[in-house]
Short mmCIF file of C-alpha atoms in Angstrom, two decimals:
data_model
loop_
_atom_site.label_atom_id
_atom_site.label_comp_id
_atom_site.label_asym_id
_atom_site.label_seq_id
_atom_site.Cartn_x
_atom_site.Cartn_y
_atom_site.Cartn_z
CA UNK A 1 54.82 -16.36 92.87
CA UNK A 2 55.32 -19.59 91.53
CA UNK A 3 53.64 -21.87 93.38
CA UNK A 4 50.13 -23.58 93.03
CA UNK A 5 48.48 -24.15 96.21
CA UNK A 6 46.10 -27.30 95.85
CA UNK A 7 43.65 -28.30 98.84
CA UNK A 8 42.37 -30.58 100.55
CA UNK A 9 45.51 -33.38 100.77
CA UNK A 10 43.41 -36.23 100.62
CA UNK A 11 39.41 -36.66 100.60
CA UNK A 12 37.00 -39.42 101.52
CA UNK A 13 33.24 -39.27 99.07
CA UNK A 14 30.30 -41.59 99.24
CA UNK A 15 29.43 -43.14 95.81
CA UNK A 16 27.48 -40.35 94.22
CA UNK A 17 28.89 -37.56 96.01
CA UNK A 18 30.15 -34.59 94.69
CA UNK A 19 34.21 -34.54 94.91
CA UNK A 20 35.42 -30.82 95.19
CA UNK A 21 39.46 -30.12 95.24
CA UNK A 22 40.24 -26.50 94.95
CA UNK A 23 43.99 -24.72 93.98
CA UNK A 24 45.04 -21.29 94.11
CA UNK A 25 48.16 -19.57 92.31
CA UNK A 26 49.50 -15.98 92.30
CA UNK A 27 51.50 -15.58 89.14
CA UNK A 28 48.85 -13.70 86.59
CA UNK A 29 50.89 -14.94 83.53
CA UNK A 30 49.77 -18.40 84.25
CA UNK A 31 47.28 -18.80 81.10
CA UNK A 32 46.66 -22.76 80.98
CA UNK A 33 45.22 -24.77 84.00
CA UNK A 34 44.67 -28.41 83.55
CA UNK A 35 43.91 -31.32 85.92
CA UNK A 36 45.80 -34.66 85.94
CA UNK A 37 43.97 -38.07 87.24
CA UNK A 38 47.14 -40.11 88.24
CA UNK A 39 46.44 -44.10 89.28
CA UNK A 40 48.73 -46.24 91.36
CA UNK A 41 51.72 -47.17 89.41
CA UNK A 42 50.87 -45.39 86.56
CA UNK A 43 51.96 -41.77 85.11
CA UNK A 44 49.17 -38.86 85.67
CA UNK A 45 46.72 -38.48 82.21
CA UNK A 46 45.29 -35.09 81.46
CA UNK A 47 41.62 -35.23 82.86
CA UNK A 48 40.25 -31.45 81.81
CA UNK A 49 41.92 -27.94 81.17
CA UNK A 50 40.73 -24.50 81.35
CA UNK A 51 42.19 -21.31 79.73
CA UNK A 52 40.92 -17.68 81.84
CA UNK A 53 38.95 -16.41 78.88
CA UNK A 54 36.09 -19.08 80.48
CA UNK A 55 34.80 -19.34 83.75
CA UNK A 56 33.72 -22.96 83.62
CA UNK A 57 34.24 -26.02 80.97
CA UNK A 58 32.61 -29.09 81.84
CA UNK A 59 33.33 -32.65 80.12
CA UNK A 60 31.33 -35.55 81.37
CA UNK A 61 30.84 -35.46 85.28
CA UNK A 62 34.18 -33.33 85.71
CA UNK A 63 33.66 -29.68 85.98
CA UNK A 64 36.48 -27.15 86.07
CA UNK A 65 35.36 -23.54 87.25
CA UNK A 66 38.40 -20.72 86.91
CA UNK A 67 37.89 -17.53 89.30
CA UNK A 68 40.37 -15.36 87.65
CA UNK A 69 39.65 -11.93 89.81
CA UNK A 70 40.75 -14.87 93.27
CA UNK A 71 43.19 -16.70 90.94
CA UNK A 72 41.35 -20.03 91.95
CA UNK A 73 40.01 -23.20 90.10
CA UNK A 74 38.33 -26.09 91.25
CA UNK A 75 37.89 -29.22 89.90
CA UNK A 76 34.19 -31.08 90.70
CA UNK A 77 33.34 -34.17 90.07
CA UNK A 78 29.70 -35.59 90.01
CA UNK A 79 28.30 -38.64 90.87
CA UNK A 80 31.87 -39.77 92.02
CA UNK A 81 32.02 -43.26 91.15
CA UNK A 82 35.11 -45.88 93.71
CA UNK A 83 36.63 -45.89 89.77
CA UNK A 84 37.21 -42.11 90.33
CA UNK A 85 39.55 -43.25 93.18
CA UNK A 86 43.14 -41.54 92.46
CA UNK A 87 45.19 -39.08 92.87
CA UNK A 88 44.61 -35.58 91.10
CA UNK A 89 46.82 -32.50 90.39
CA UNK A 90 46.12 -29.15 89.12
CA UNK A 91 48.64 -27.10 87.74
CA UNK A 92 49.45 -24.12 85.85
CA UNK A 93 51.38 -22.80 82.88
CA UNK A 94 52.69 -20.12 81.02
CA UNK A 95 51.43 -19.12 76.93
CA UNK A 96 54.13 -20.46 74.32
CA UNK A 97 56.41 -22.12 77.13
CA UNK A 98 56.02 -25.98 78.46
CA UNK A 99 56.87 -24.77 82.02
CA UNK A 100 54.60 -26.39 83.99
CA UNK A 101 53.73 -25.51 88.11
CA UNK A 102 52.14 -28.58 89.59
CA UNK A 103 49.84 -28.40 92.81
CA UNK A 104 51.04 -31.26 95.47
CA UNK A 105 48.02 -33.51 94.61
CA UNK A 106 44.32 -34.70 96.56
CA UNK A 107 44.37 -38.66 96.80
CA UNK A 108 40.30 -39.08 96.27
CA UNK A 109 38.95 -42.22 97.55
CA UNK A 110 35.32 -42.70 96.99
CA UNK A 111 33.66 -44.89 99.32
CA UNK A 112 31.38 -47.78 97.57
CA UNK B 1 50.11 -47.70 69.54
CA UNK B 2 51.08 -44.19 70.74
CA UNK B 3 53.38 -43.87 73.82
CA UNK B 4 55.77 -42.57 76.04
CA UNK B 5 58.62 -45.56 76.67
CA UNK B 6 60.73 -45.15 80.17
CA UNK B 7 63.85 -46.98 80.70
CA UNK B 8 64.71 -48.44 83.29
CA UNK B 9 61.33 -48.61 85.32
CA UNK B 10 63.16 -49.43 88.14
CA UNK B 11 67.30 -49.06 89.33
CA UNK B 12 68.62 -48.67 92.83
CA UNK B 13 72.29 -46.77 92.24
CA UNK B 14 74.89 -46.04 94.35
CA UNK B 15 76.02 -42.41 95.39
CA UNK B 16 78.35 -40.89 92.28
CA UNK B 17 77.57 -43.80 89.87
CA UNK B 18 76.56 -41.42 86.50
CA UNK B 19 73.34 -43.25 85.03
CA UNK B 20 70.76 -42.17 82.38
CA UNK B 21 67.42 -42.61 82.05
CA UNK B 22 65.75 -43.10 78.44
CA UNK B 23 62.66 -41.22 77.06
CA UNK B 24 61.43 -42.06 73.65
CA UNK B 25 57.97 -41.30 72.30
CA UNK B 26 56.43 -42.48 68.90
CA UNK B 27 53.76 -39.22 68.55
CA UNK B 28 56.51 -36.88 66.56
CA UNK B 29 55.78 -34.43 69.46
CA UNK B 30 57.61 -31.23 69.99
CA UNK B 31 57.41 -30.69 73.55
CA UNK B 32 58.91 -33.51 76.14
CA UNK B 33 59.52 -32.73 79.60
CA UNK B 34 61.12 -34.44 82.77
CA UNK B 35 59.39 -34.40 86.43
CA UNK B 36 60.65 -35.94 89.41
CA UNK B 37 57.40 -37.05 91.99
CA UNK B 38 58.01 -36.79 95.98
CA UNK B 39 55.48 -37.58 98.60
CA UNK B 40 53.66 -34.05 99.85
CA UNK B 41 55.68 -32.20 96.86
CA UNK B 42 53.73 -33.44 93.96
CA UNK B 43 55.40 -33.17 90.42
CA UNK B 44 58.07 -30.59 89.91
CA UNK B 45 59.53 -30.11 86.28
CA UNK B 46 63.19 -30.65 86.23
CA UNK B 47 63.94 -29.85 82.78
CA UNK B 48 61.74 -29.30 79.34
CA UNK B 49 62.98 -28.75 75.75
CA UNK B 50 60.64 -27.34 72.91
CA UNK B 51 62.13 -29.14 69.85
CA UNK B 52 65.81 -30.53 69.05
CA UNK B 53 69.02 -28.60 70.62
CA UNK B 54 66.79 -26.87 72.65
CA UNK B 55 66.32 -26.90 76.40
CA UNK B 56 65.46 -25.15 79.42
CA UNK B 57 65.48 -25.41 82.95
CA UNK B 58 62.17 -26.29 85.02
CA UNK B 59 61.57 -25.76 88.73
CA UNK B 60 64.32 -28.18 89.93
CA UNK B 61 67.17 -28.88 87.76
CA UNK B 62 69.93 -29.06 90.12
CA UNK B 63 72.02 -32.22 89.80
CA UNK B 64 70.75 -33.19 86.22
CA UNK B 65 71.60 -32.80 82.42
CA UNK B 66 69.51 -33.27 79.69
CA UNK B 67 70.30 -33.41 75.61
CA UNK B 68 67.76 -33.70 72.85
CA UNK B 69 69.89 -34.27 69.97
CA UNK B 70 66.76 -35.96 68.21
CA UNK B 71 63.03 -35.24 68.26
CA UNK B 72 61.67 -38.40 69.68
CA UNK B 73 64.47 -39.03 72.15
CA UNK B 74 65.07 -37.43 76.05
CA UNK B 75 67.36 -38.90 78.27
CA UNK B 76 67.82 -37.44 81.50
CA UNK B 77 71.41 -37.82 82.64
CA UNK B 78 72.45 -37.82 86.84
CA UNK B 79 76.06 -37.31 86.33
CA UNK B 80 76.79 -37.95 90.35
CA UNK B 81 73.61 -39.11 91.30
CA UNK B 82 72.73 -38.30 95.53
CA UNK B 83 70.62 -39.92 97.95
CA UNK B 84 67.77 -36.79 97.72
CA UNK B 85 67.50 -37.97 94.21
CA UNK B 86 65.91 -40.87 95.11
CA UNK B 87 62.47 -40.37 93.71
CA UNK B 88 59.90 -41.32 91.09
CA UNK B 89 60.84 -39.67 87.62
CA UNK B 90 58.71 -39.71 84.92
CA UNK B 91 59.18 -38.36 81.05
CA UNK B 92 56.41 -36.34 79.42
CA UNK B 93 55.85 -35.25 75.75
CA UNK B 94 53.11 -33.09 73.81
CA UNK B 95 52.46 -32.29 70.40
CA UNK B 96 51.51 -28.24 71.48
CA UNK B 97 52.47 -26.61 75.25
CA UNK B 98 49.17 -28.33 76.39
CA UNK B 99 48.14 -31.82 76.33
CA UNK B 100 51.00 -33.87 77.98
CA UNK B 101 51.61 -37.52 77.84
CA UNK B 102 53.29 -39.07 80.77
CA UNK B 103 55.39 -42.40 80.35
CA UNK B 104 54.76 -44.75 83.21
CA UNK B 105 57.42 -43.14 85.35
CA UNK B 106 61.65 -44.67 87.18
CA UNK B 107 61.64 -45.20 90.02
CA UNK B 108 65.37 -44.88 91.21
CA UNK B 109 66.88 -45.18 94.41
CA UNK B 110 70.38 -43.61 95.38
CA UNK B 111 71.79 -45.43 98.45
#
């Protein structure tokens, strides 16, 4: 029940593609789902977050949408730029705790 | 400039040498957090603490201690470090149970 599922492992776009990666959880207590962009040799930076009361929160060209009746979110990202190259993880949490579930991560590469 | 500090970034160790790695950040945040990064695993949380003299166990704490006798200071302790702790560790912190900042992550290898 604790686990985050997060597909596909890795993922190959052509400049100006759209970039889906999808993850899937079971525990319903989970109430905060953000996204981490991660670069080599660097630590992972919060990218977006979504909370279940909304079903999609866009910032820029990143796009979370939260299925809460599946218990899946997706992260898209538009007009994927080679700078969008990384690795990303989803994860979930629980309200008024910092325990955190992370999905195993998507390396993105986006083709020039 | 606000930040996470790591130290060491890097230490190679032998089996059952005790060593601790430093985590200080300069944002007065509540929250800080430890995760150890494997290839196919992702991040798991070893260990979190919600202000001073308190702490709690993530998904992985086995083999690890942690103290936060101060607010802006987490060392995570490997009292007999083992070779399957060789991994990439890096400290978190966060003003609320939301936005985390990462430091730029140990690498430590346990021969």
């Amino acid at each position: 029940q604790q686990q985050v599922k997060q597909s596909p492992q890795s993922l190959i776009v052509q400049k100006g593609g759209i970039s889906i990666i999808n993850c899937a959880y079971e525990n319903t207590a989970f109430d905060y789902f953000p996204w981490y962009q991660q670069f080599p040799g660097k630590g992972p930076a919060l990218l977006i977050a979504i909370r279940p009361d909304v079903s999609e929160k866009k910032e820029g060209r990143f796009t979370i949408s939260f299925n809460k009746s599946a218990k899946q979110f997706s992260l898209h990202i538009m007009d994927s730029q080679p700078g969008d190259s990384a690795t990303y993880f989803c994860a979930a949490s629980y309200m008024g705790t910092y325990k955190y579930i992370f999905g195993t991560g998507t390396r993105l590469k986006v083709l020039a | 400039e606000a930040q996470v500090t790591q130290n060491p970034r890097y230490l190679i160790t032998v089996t059952g040498k005790k060593l601790t790695v430093t985590c200080s950040q300069n944002m007065n945040h509540e929250y800080m957090s430890w995760y150890r990064q494997d290839p196919g695993l992702g991040l798991r949380q070893i260990y979190y603490s919600m202000n001073v003299e308190v702490t709690d166990k993530g998904d992985v704490p086995e083999g690890y201690k942690v103290s936060r006798k101060e607010k802006r200071n987490f060392p995570l302790i490997l009292e007999s470090p083992s070779p399957n702790q060789t991994s990439l560790y890096f400290c978190a912190s966060s003003s609320r149970a939301d936005t985390q900042y990462f430091g730029p992550g140990t690498r430590l290898t346990v021969l």
